Amino acid sequence: MHYPNEFAYFKRTNFNHPRGLQVFKDTPIHMPSTRQFEIRLTQRLLKFCQNTIHGVNHIWEPRTRPAVRVFWCLIVTAALVGCIILYNTVTQRHREGILVTVVETSHLPIQTIHFPAVAVCPVYRINWMRYKAAEERFLPRYAAKEANSAFYHLLMLLERMTFTRLNLIAEFLEVKRVPRSVRNIELSEVAKFMSLRCDAIFSWCIFDKTQMDCCKIFVPEITSRGVCLVFNSVISKESSIKKLLIKEVDEWSDTLFHIIQKNTHNSFMVTPTITETARSTRHLDPAKRKCVFSDEISTKYDHIEGLEFKKINCLIRCEQRYLIEACNCTMSMFFPEISSQPECKVSDLRCIYENWDIFTYLKEPLQDEYMNDTRRGMTCDCVDGCESLLYLVELNVIGLPNANDSLPEISAEIYFAKNTLTKYAARLQYTYLDLISNFGGILTLFLGASILSFVEIGYAIVRELFIFSLYKLTTRKKKRRIHVVKSNRRENKKKINTL
C-alpha cells in the first residue's frame, strides 16, 4: 500500500509528566499581578486625597521638605481632632433631648378646641326622699332597730364623705353594733341609688343661645367627689350649695372646684391654653420627655382604659391602686369600675379609716430623698399628656334681685373670655436638621469640606471597588485551564519507540 503523505516526525524527549500528557485549550495571557494592582489602587487613592482633602497635597508632594511635611501633618491632625471634638459636643446636645417651650400662636381660633366639660356636684349628695325605698332595697323586710340606726348613720356618712375626707368614717365607727345585714352592703351601690337626680337640681338650661332639656345634656358621672352631673351650666332651687368643676371632656374629675352659694348669679369666664409637644420628640423616653402621647402605650404610667392619657387620669388610677393594695377592694363611687376587684362594703370601712392618712396625702416620686417627711402617703409617678388643655377660670359673683330664702336658687353662666387662645409648642432644642447643619458648619470650618466632598469620596470608593471586582472576574476567566489525560507510561514509550 502506498501512502503519499509524509509521516509526522515525533521529537524524542526525556520529559515524562507524572500524571500523563497536558492539553492546553487557551493561550496563556499575562495579566498584572495582585501586588501590581494594589500599588495602582494605592496611587489612585493618594492622588484623590491630594486633590480633594485640603492640606494633604503638601504632605505627599515629592519635592516638599521634611519640616514642611511635619508642619502640615500637625495642621491636618489638629483639624481632624477639633472636628471630632466639636461633633461629639453637638451630638451630645442632641442626645440630651432638651425641650424648649415657645409660643406657637396667640391667636388660635377658639373653634379648634372642645367646650369644657362642667361637673355639677351637690355638697350634700343624698336624696332623702328615697330613704324609705333604700331601706326596702338594702335591709331585710323586718329589720331590727339596730340595723335601721346603722343604715341611717351610713347614709349620713355617704352624704359628706369624699376620697379626700375619709376621716369622717370615725363617726360611723362609733356605732356600737352594726348587724351583718348592714356590714355586707356595698358602699357604691348605696351612694348611686341615693344620689340626686337631674330633675332635683336643674330648672332650665340654655346652651349656645338655645334652650335645652337639662336632663338630656347633663349626665351622671362618677368623680372623686361622688356622683355628679356633667356638662356646662346649673340653676338650682333645692340645694343651697353646689360645687362646680370645669375640666377637659375626656378627663376624670379634677381636684379644683368652685363653691357657689344660694341666691347668687355666678359668671365663669374661661380662658383656655393649649400645650402641644412636637411629634419629633416621640423617640424620646416618656420620662425624659415628661409627657405621654394620647395614642402611646406606656407600661410605666397608670391610665384609665378607654380614655386618653391625662395626668389626672393617671393620679386617679394610682389612688385606686393604693386602695386595692391596702384593703383589697375598690369604690366605684369615686373610681372607675374594675370587674376583677370586689366592691368595698361597710365591713371594709375600718380598713379604709386605718389607712386614710395614706389616701389623703399625695407624695412626689423623689420627695423622700430631699425631705425628711415621715408621714405615710401615696407616691404616684405621673406626667402630663403631650397634648394638654388647661382652663383658667375667673369667677364673678353677684346677688340675685328679689331673692326668696324659702325657695333658693343658683344661676351660673360659663363662657369663653375671647374668641382666640394661646397655643404653646414644646419642641426639641436640637433636631436632626440642626445636627446636620452644625455638622456641615464644623466640616467647613475645620476641613473645608461639603456634601460634594462626601459624594466624591463615595464615588471614589465605589469606583475602585468596581475596578477591583472587575479585575478579579477577568483574571478568573482568562486563567489557564489544565486538563490532565491519564495514560500508561510504558505503553506511551513503546508507541514512541516504534514510530
Short mmCIF file of C-alpha atoms in Angstrom, two decimals:
data_model
loop_
_atom_site.label_atom_id
_atom_site.label_comp_id
_atom_site.label_asym_id
_atom_site.label_seq_id
_atom_site.Cartn_x
_atom_site.Cartn_y
_atom_site.Cartn_z
CA MET A 1 0.00 0.00 0.00
CA HIS A 2 1.37 3.42 -0.96
CA TYR A 3 0.94 6.39 1.44
CA PRO A 4 1.87 9.58 -0.41
CA ASN A 5 1.95 11.97 2.63
CA GLU A 6 4.98 12.44 4.74
CA PHE A 7 4.99 10.74 8.07
CA ALA A 8 4.90 13.04 11.12
CA TYR A 9 8.16 13.37 12.97
CA PHE A 10 7.99 12.94 16.71
CA LYS A 11 10.78 14.51 18.66
CA ARG A 12 12.21 12.39 21.40
CA THR A 13 12.16 13.99 24.81
CA ASN A 14 13.09 12.96 28.29
CA PHE A 15 10.12 14.89 29.86
CA ASN A 16 7.70 12.48 31.49
CA HIS A 17 4.69 14.10 33.25
CA PRO A 18 3.82 12.09 36.34
CA ARG A 19 0.10 12.13 35.51
CA GLY A 20 0.16 11.99 31.72
CA LEU A 21 0.06 14.46 28.87
CA GLN A 22 -1.12 18.07 29.30
CA VAL A 23 -3.63 19.58 26.89
CA PHE A 24 -3.75 23.43 26.70
CA LYS A 25 -7.01 24.81 25.42
CA ASP A 26 -6.22 28.52 25.57
CA THR A 27 -3.13 30.52 25.03
CA PRO A 28 -1.91 31.91 28.37
CA ILE A 29 -2.36 35.66 28.78
CA HIS A 30 -0.01 37.59 31.02
CA MET A 31 -2.16 39.60 33.48
CA PRO A 32 -0.88 42.04 36.07
CA SER A 33 -0.28 40.53 39.47
CA THR A 34 -2.32 41.35 42.55
CA ARG A 35 0.61 43.26 44.01
CA GLN A 36 0.76 45.49 40.95
CA PHE A 37 -2.97 46.14 41.16
CA GLU A 38 -2.71 47.07 44.85
CA ILE A 39 0.07 49.53 44.07
CA ARG A 40 -2.01 51.07 41.30
CA LEU A 41 -5.04 51.33 43.61
CA THR A 42 -2.95 52.99 46.33
CA GLN A 43 -1.63 55.52 43.86
CA ARG A 44 -5.16 56.41 42.78
CA LEU A 45 -6.30 56.89 46.38
CA LEU A 46 -3.32 59.10 47.16
CA LYS A 47 -4.00 61.18 44.10
CA PHE A 48 -7.63 61.54 45.13
CA CYS A 49 -6.68 62.64 48.65
CA GLN A 50 -4.23 65.19 47.30
CA ASN A 51 -6.87 66.74 45.06
CA THR A 52 -9.84 66.58 47.46
CA ILE A 53 -8.68 66.87 51.09
CA HIS A 54 -7.13 70.20 51.95
CA GLY A 55 -3.53 70.13 53.21
CA VAL A 56 -2.78 66.57 52.14
CA ASN A 57 -1.14 67.72 48.90
CA HIS A 58 1.55 69.48 50.95
CA ILE A 59 2.29 66.22 52.73
CA TRP A 60 2.56 63.94 49.67
CA GLU A 61 4.29 66.40 47.39
CA PRO A 62 7.60 64.72 46.36
CA ARG A 63 9.63 67.92 46.48
CA THR A 64 8.34 69.06 49.88
CA ARG A 65 10.92 69.36 52.63
CA PRO A 66 10.51 67.17 55.75
CA ALA A 67 9.91 70.14 58.04
CA VAL A 68 7.05 71.34 55.87
CA ARG A 69 5.54 67.86 55.81
CA VAL A 70 5.66 67.62 59.59
CA PHE A 71 4.05 71.06 59.89
CA TRP A 72 1.16 70.14 57.59
CA CYS A 73 0.74 66.78 59.31
CA LEU A 74 0.23 68.62 62.60
CA ILE A 75 -2.21 71.05 60.98
CA VAL A 76 -4.31 68.30 59.38
CA THR A 77 -4.27 66.24 62.60
CA ALA A 78 -5.34 69.25 64.70
CA ALA A 79 -8.16 69.98 62.26
CA LEU A 80 -9.39 66.38 62.44
CA VAL A 81 -9.22 66.34 66.26
CA GLY A 82 -11.08 69.66 66.52
CA CYS A 83 -13.72 68.41 64.09
CA ILE A 84 -14.24 65.23 66.13
CA ILE A 85 -14.44 67.11 69.46
CA LEU A 86 -17.00 69.62 68.24
CA TYR A 87 -19.01 66.90 66.52
CA ASN A 88 -19.16 64.92 69.78
CA THR A 89 -20.30 68.07 71.61
CA VAL A 90 -23.11 68.71 69.14
CA THR A 91 -24.11 65.04 69.18
CA GLN A 92 -24.21 65.04 72.98
CA ARG A 93 -26.58 68.02 72.95
CA HIS A 94 -28.82 66.19 70.53
CA ARG A 95 -28.80 63.05 72.68
CA GLU A 96 -29.78 65.04 75.77
CA GLY A 97 -33.12 65.81 74.14
CA ILE A 98 -33.57 69.24 75.73
CA LEU A 99 -37.10 70.58 75.23
CA VAL A 100 -37.95 74.24 74.89
CA THR A 101 -41.45 75.68 75.08
CA VAL A 102 -42.30 78.57 72.81
CA VAL A 103 -45.46 80.45 71.92
CA GLU A 104 -46.57 78.99 68.61
CA THR A 105 -49.50 81.35 68.21
CA SER A 106 -51.54 83.68 70.39
CA HIS A 107 -54.49 83.86 68.00
CA LEU A 108 -55.62 80.26 67.60
CA PRO A 109 -59.39 80.19 66.85
CA ILE A 110 -61.46 79.04 69.79
CA GLN A 111 -63.38 76.66 67.49
CA THR A 112 -60.36 74.35 67.34
CA ILE A 113 -60.92 73.08 70.91
CA HIS A 114 -63.80 71.45 72.78
CA PHE A 115 -66.09 73.37 75.03
CA PRO A 116 -65.10 72.45 78.60
CA ALA A 117 -66.92 69.73 80.47
CA VAL A 118 -68.67 71.14 83.55
CA ALA A 119 -69.39 68.87 86.51
CA VAL A 120 -72.06 69.97 88.99
CA CYS A 121 -71.70 68.21 92.33
CA PRO A 122 -74.06 68.86 95.26
CA VAL A 123 -72.24 69.22 98.55
CA TYR A 124 -74.88 67.04 100.23
CA ARG A 125 -75.33 64.18 97.82
CA ILE A 126 -78.03 62.09 99.49
CA ASN A 127 -81.60 62.37 98.27
CA TRP A 128 -83.52 61.78 101.49
CA MET A 129 -86.76 61.48 99.55
CA ARG A 130 -85.57 57.99 98.60
CA TYR A 131 -84.78 56.89 102.16
CA LYS A 132 -87.75 54.52 102.53
CA ALA A 133 -87.04 52.98 99.14
CA ALA A 134 -83.43 52.45 100.18
CA GLU A 135 -84.46 50.69 103.39
CA GLU A 136 -86.69 48.33 101.44
CA ARG A 137 -83.92 47.57 98.96
CA PHE A 138 -80.86 47.14 101.19
CA LEU A 139 -82.31 45.97 104.53
CA PRO A 140 -84.24 42.81 105.36
CA ARG A 141 -88.00 43.02 105.39
CA TYR A 142 -88.29 43.01 109.16
CA ALA A 143 -85.03 44.65 110.13
CA ALA A 144 -84.16 45.36 113.74
CA LYS A 145 -83.83 48.87 115.11
CA GLU A 146 -80.07 48.43 115.27
CA ALA A 147 -79.98 47.77 111.52
CA ASN A 148 -82.14 50.82 110.78
CA SER A 149 -79.97 53.00 113.01
CA ALA A 150 -76.73 51.74 111.45
CA PHE A 151 -78.13 52.23 107.96
CA TYR A 152 -79.14 55.81 108.82
CA HIS A 153 -75.64 56.60 110.10
CA LEU A 154 -74.24 55.06 106.93
CA LEU A 155 -76.27 57.45 104.79
CA MET A 156 -75.14 60.37 106.93
CA LEU A 157 -71.56 59.32 106.24
CA LEU A 158 -72.05 58.91 102.48
CA GLU A 159 -73.70 62.33 102.24
CA ARG A 160 -70.47 64.16 103.10
CA MET A 161 -67.69 61.63 102.53
CA THR A 162 -65.25 62.04 99.64
CA PHE A 163 -61.97 60.29 98.99
CA THR A 164 -60.16 63.29 100.46
CA ARG A 165 -62.38 63.35 103.57
CA LEU A 166 -62.17 59.77 104.78
CA ASN A 167 -61.67 60.89 108.38
CA LEU A 168 -65.46 61.23 108.62
CA ILE A 169 -65.60 57.44 108.86
CA ALA A 170 -64.65 57.76 112.54
CA GLU A 171 -68.17 58.95 113.39
CA PHE A 172 -69.71 55.86 111.83
CA LEU A 173 -67.26 53.52 113.59
CA GLU A 174 -68.54 54.85 116.92
CA VAL A 175 -71.75 52.93 116.32
CA LYS A 176 -71.57 50.14 118.88
CA ARG A 177 -73.15 47.36 116.92
CA VAL A 178 -73.53 47.03 113.16
CA PRO A 179 -75.62 43.99 112.11
CA ARG A 180 -74.36 41.65 109.43
CA SER A 181 -77.10 42.76 107.04
CA VAL A 182 -75.59 46.27 107.08
CA ARG A 183 -71.94 45.13 107.03
CA ASN A 184 -72.49 43.32 103.72
CA ILE A 185 -73.92 46.37 101.91
CA GLU A 186 -71.74 47.73 99.10
CA LEU A 187 -70.95 51.40 99.62
CA SER A 188 -71.00 52.38 95.94
CA GLU A 189 -74.37 50.77 95.31
CA VAL A 190 -75.99 52.75 98.12
CA ALA A 191 -74.33 56.01 97.04
CA LYS A 192 -75.50 55.64 93.44
CA PHE A 193 -79.03 54.71 94.50
CA MET A 194 -79.34 57.70 96.85
CA SER A 195 -77.72 60.27 94.54
CA LEU A 196 -79.67 63.32 93.42
CA ARG A 197 -81.29 63.07 90.01
CA CYS A 198 -81.16 65.70 87.30
CA ASP A 199 -84.73 66.93 87.85
CA ALA A 200 -83.94 67.58 91.51
CA ILE A 201 -81.16 70.04 90.62
CA PHE A 202 -81.87 71.82 87.33
CA SER A 203 -84.72 74.11 86.36
CA TRP A 204 -83.76 75.17 82.83
CA CYS A 205 -80.65 75.24 80.67
CA ILE A 206 -79.50 77.35 77.73
CA PHE A 207 -76.58 76.34 75.57
CA ASP A 208 -75.39 78.44 72.62
CA LYS A 209 -78.50 80.66 72.91
CA THR A 210 -80.76 77.62 72.62
CA GLN A 211 -82.93 76.39 75.49
CA MET A 212 -82.44 72.67 76.02
CA ASP A 213 -83.66 69.86 78.25
CA CYS A 214 -81.21 69.76 81.14
CA CYS A 215 -81.64 66.06 81.78
CA LYS A 216 -80.64 65.28 78.20
CA ILE A 217 -77.42 67.25 78.21
CA PHE A 218 -76.39 66.63 81.84
CA VAL A 219 -75.48 63.00 82.51
CA PRO A 220 -74.46 61.32 85.78
CA GLU A 221 -70.72 60.76 86.06
CA ILE A 222 -68.52 59.18 88.70
CA THR A 223 -65.98 61.62 90.10
CA SER A 224 -63.64 61.76 93.09
CA ARG A 225 -66.47 63.66 94.84
CA GLY A 226 -69.12 61.07 94.13
CA VAL A 227 -71.86 61.10 91.52
CA CYS A 228 -72.02 64.43 89.66
CA LEU A 229 -73.97 65.75 86.68
CA VAL A 230 -71.75 66.84 83.84
CA PHE A 231 -71.97 69.40 81.08
CA ASN A 232 -71.99 73.19 81.26
CA SER A 233 -74.43 75.27 83.38
CA VAL A 234 -76.50 74.96 86.55
CA ILE A 235 -79.57 76.55 88.17
CA SER A 236 -80.73 75.16 91.49
CA LYS A 237 -83.82 75.65 93.62
CA GLU A 238 -83.46 72.92 96.22
CA SER A 239 -79.80 72.57 97.23
CA SER A 240 -78.39 75.69 98.82
CA ILE A 241 -74.75 74.96 97.91
CA LYS A 242 -73.21 73.44 94.80
CA LYS A 243 -69.71 72.57 93.65
CA LEU A 244 -68.82 73.26 90.05
CA LEU A 245 -65.81 71.70 88.29
CA ILE A 246 -64.53 72.71 84.85
CA LYS A 247 -62.27 70.19 83.14
CA GLU A 248 -61.47 68.51 79.85
CA VAL A 249 -64.02 66.29 78.14
CA ASP A 250 -62.02 63.06 78.46
CA GLU A 251 -60.54 63.89 81.87
CA TRP A 252 -61.53 62.44 85.23
CA SER A 253 -62.74 64.88 87.87
CA ASP A 254 -60.13 67.41 88.93
CA THR A 255 -59.35 68.46 92.49
CA LEU A 256 -60.00 72.13 91.67
CA PHE A 257 -63.60 73.26 92.09
CA HIS A 258 -65.66 76.36 92.82
CA ILE A 259 -68.28 76.51 95.56
CA ILE A 260 -71.29 78.59 94.59
CA GLN A 261 -73.79 79.82 97.17
CA LYS A 262 -77.56 80.14 97.06
CA ASN A 263 -79.35 83.17 95.61
CA THR A 264 -76.35 84.21 93.53
CA HIS A 265 -75.55 84.63 89.86
CA ASN A 266 -72.12 83.23 89.02
CA SER A 267 -70.23 84.19 85.87
CA PHE A 268 -67.38 81.83 84.96
CA MET A 269 -65.01 83.35 82.42
CA VAL A 270 -62.89 80.57 80.93
CA THR A 271 -59.50 81.27 79.34
CA PRO A 272 -58.11 78.11 77.72
CA THR A 273 -54.47 77.49 76.91
CA ILE A 274 -53.16 74.52 74.99
CA THR A 275 -49.69 72.99 75.11
CA GLU A 276 -48.65 70.53 72.43
CA THR A 277 -45.41 68.56 72.26
CA ALA A 278 -43.97 68.05 68.79
CA ARG A 279 -44.15 64.59 67.24
CA SER A 280 -40.41 64.76 66.58
CA THR A 281 -39.89 64.01 70.30
CA ARG A 282 -41.64 60.65 70.09
CA HIS A 283 -38.33 58.75 70.00
CA LEU A 284 -37.50 60.06 73.48
CA ASP A 285 -38.43 58.13 76.61
CA PRO A 286 -41.63 59.48 78.22
CA ALA A 287 -39.75 60.06 81.49
CA LYS A 288 -37.22 62.20 79.64
CA ARG A 289 -39.87 63.88 77.53
CA LYS A 290 -42.06 64.33 80.65
CA CYS A 291 -45.25 63.63 78.75
CA VAL A 292 -47.12 60.77 77.09
CA PHE A 293 -48.91 60.96 73.75
CA SER A 294 -52.59 60.06 73.64
CA ASP A 295 -52.00 57.05 71.37
CA GLU A 296 -48.82 55.95 73.14
CA ILE A 297 -48.78 52.77 75.22
CA SER A 298 -46.69 53.16 78.36
CA THR A 299 -46.33 50.43 80.96
CA LYS A 300 -44.69 52.77 83.47
CA TYR A 301 -47.57 55.19 83.99
CA ASP A 302 -51.10 54.32 85.08
CA HIS A 303 -54.00 55.09 82.79
CA ILE A 304 -57.74 54.53 82.61
CA GLU A 305 -58.96 52.10 79.99
CA GLY A 306 -60.98 53.76 77.25
CA LEU A 307 -59.72 57.29 77.99
CA GLU A 308 -56.79 59.19 76.58
CA PHE A 309 -53.77 59.58 78.79
CA LYS A 310 -54.10 62.57 81.13
CA LYS A 311 -52.19 63.34 84.29
CA ILE A 312 -55.34 63.46 86.40
CA ASN A 313 -56.41 60.08 84.98
CA CYS A 314 -53.03 58.65 85.97
CA LEU A 315 -53.39 60.02 89.51
CA ILE A 316 -56.91 58.60 89.87
CA ARG A 317 -55.75 55.15 88.80
CA CYS A 318 -52.78 55.38 91.18
CA GLU A 319 -55.05 56.27 94.12
CA GLN A 320 -57.31 53.36 93.23
CA ARG A 321 -54.31 51.03 93.15
CA TYR A 322 -53.30 52.07 96.68
CA LEU A 323 -56.84 51.42 97.91
CA ILE A 324 -56.84 47.95 96.38
CA GLU A 325 -53.43 47.11 97.84
CA ALA A 326 -54.43 48.26 101.33
CA CYS A 327 -58.00 46.92 101.63
CA ASN A 328 -58.35 44.54 98.66
CA CYS A 329 -61.43 46.34 97.34
CA THR A 330 -62.38 49.31 95.19
CA MET A 331 -65.01 52.05 95.39
CA SER A 332 -66.71 52.68 92.06
CA MET A 333 -68.39 55.73 93.59
CA PHE A 334 -65.01 57.50 93.29
CA PHE A 335 -63.01 55.44 90.79
CA PRO A 336 -63.54 53.58 87.51
CA GLU A 337 -65.10 50.16 87.82
CA ILE A 338 -62.85 47.10 87.75
CA SER A 339 -64.72 43.87 87.18
CA SER A 340 -61.93 41.73 88.66
CA GLN A 341 -61.94 43.59 92.00
CA PRO A 342 -64.67 43.37 94.66
CA GLU A 343 -66.51 46.48 95.81
CA CYS A 344 -65.80 47.88 99.25
CA LYS A 345 -68.51 47.05 101.76
CA VAL A 346 -69.47 48.55 105.10
CA SER A 347 -67.22 45.99 106.77
CA ASP A 348 -64.22 47.47 104.89
CA LEU A 349 -64.70 50.95 106.39
CA ARG A 350 -62.38 50.17 109.30
CA CYS A 351 -59.55 49.23 106.93
CA ILE A 352 -60.16 52.40 104.92
CA TYR A 353 -60.13 54.51 108.07
CA GLU A 354 -56.91 52.93 109.34
CA ASN A 355 -55.20 53.94 106.10
CA TRP A 356 -56.96 57.25 105.46
CA ASP A 357 -53.73 59.19 106.10
CA ILE A 358 -52.20 57.36 103.11
CA PHE A 359 -55.16 58.03 100.82
CA THR A 360 -55.31 61.75 101.63
CA TYR A 361 -51.61 62.58 101.17
CA LEU A 362 -50.01 62.54 97.73
CA LYS A 363 -46.21 62.44 97.54
CA GLU A 364 -43.90 63.26 94.69
CA PRO A 365 -41.69 60.42 93.37
CA LEU A 366 -38.40 61.86 94.78
CA GLN A 367 -39.86 63.64 97.79
CA ASP A 368 -38.43 61.29 100.43
CA GLU A 369 -34.89 61.77 99.09
CA TYR A 370 -34.96 65.53 99.62
CA MET A 371 -37.41 65.96 102.51
CA ASN A 372 -37.43 64.43 105.97
CA ASP A 373 -41.11 63.55 105.89
CA THR A 374 -42.15 60.55 107.95
CA ARG A 375 -45.81 60.74 107.02
CA ARG A 376 -47.33 57.95 105.01
CA GLY A 377 -48.74 58.75 101.62
CA MET A 378 -49.26 57.72 98.03
CA THR A 379 -46.29 58.04 95.68
CA CYS A 380 -47.71 58.46 92.19
CA ASP A 381 -45.32 58.95 89.29
CA CYS A 382 -47.45 60.70 86.67
CA VAL A 383 -46.55 63.05 83.85
CA ASP A 384 -48.66 65.35 81.73
CA GLY A 385 -50.18 64.45 78.41
CA CYS A 386 -48.28 65.66 75.36
CA GLU A 387 -51.46 67.44 74.25
CA SER A 388 -52.79 69.17 77.35
CA LEU A 389 -55.60 71.68 77.52
CA LEU A 390 -55.80 73.91 80.59
CA TYR A 391 -58.83 76.01 81.51
CA LEU A 392 -58.15 79.08 83.64
CA VAL A 393 -61.39 80.18 85.33
CA GLU A 394 -62.28 83.57 86.77
CA LEU A 395 -65.43 83.76 88.88
CA ASN A 396 -67.59 86.84 89.33
CA VAL A 397 -70.48 86.57 91.82
CA ILE A 398 -73.41 88.94 92.26
CA GLY A 399 -76.56 88.56 94.31
CA LEU A 400 -79.88 87.77 92.68
CA PRO A 401 -82.50 90.52 92.96
CA ASN A 402 -85.75 89.67 94.72
CA ALA A 403 -84.24 86.52 96.24
CA ASN A 404 -86.52 84.19 98.18
CA ASP A 405 -84.81 82.37 101.04
CA SER A 406 -87.61 79.85 101.28
CA LEU A 407 -87.08 78.93 97.64
CA PRO A 408 -83.34 79.46 96.99
CA GLU A 409 -81.86 79.29 93.52
CA ILE A 410 -78.47 79.47 91.86
CA SER A 411 -77.71 80.62 88.34
CA ALA A 412 -74.41 80.12 86.56
CA GLU A 413 -73.08 81.31 83.24
CA ILE A 414 -69.99 79.81 81.61
CA TYR A 415 -68.37 81.37 78.57
CA PHE A 416 -65.01 81.82 76.87
CA ALA A 417 -63.16 85.05 77.63
CA LYS A 418 -62.33 85.69 73.96
CA ASN A 419 -62.53 84.10 70.54
CA THR A 420 -58.87 83.14 70.41
CA LEU A 421 -56.47 81.28 72.66
CA THR A 422 -52.75 80.90 73.13
CA LYS A 423 -51.03 77.74 71.96
CA TYR A 424 -47.65 76.70 73.33
CA ALA A 425 -45.41 74.26 71.49
CA ALA A 426 -42.75 72.11 73.15
CA ARG A 427 -40.07 71.00 70.74
CA LEU A 428 -36.51 69.76 70.72
CA GLN A 429 -33.82 72.39 71.09
CA TYR A 430 -31.60 70.39 68.74
CA THR A 431 -33.29 68.39 66.00
CA TYR A 432 -31.75 66.19 63.33
CA LEU A 433 -31.83 69.16 60.97
CA ASP A 434 -29.86 71.24 63.48
CA LEU A 435 -27.41 68.37 63.91
CA ILE A 436 -26.80 68.15 60.17
CA SER A 437 -26.45 71.93 59.86
CA ASN A 438 -23.96 72.15 62.73
CA PHE A 439 -22.01 69.19 61.39
CA GLY A 440 -21.80 70.83 57.98
CA GLY A 441 -20.54 74.04 59.58
CA ILE A 442 -17.90 72.12 61.54
CA LEU A 443 -16.66 70.32 58.43
CA THR A 444 -16.48 73.58 56.51
CA LEU A 445 -14.64 75.34 59.34
CA PHE A 446 -12.01 72.69 60.01
CA LEU A 447 -11.70 70.68 56.79
CA GLY A 448 -13.23 72.90 54.13
CA ALA A 449 -15.49 70.01 53.15
CA SER A 450 -19.07 69.93 51.92
CA ILE A 451 -21.64 67.40 50.86
CA LEU A 452 -19.93 67.18 47.48
CA SER A 453 -16.76 66.04 49.22
CA PHE A 454 -18.60 63.06 50.66
CA VAL A 455 -20.10 62.36 47.25
CA GLU A 456 -16.62 62.35 45.74
CA ILE A 457 -15.31 60.05 48.46
CA GLY A 458 -18.22 57.68 47.98
CA TYR A 459 -17.78 57.79 44.23
CA ALA A 460 -14.06 57.00 44.52
CA ILE A 461 -14.65 54.06 46.87
CA VAL A 462 -17.39 52.58 44.69
CA ARG A 463 -15.31 53.10 41.54
CA GLU A 464 -12.22 51.40 42.95
CA LEU A 465 -14.27 48.52 44.33
CA PHE A 466 -15.88 48.09 40.93
CA ILE A 467 -12.47 48.08 39.20
CA PHE A 468 -11.11 45.60 41.73
CA SER A 469 -14.10 43.27 41.29
CA LEU A 470 -13.82 43.52 37.52
CA TYR A 471 -10.11 42.69 37.73
CA LYS A 472 -10.79 39.60 39.80
CA LEU A 473 -13.52 38.45 37.45
CA THR A 474 -11.35 38.98 34.35
CA THR A 475 -8.35 37.13 35.77
CA ARG A 476 -10.57 34.24 36.73
CA LYS A 477 -11.98 33.91 33.22
CA LYS A 478 -8.61 34.27 31.47
CA LYS A 479 -6.82 31.90 33.75
CA ARG A 480 -5.24 28.90 32.10
CA ARG A 481 -7.28 25.69 32.20
CA ILE A 482 -5.31 22.50 32.50
CA HIS A 483 -6.84 19.10 31.63
CA VAL A 484 -4.85 16.05 32.54
CA VAL A 485 -5.12 12.98 30.31
CA LYS A 486 -4.22 9.84 32.17
CA SER A 487 -2.14 7.28 30.30
CA ASN A 488 0.26 4.46 30.92
CA ARG A 489 3.94 5.47 30.74
CA ARG A 490 5.24 2.18 29.37
CA GLU A 491 2.68 1.98 26.57
CA ASN A 492 3.47 5.57 25.55
CA LYS A 493 7.21 4.80 25.43
CA LYS A 494 6.63 1.75 23.25
CA LYS A 495 4.49 3.69 20.80
CA ILE A 496 7.07 6.45 20.52
CA ASN A 497 9.93 3.97 20.01
CA THR A 498 8.07 2.06 17.30
CA LEU A 499 7.38 5.28 15.46
#
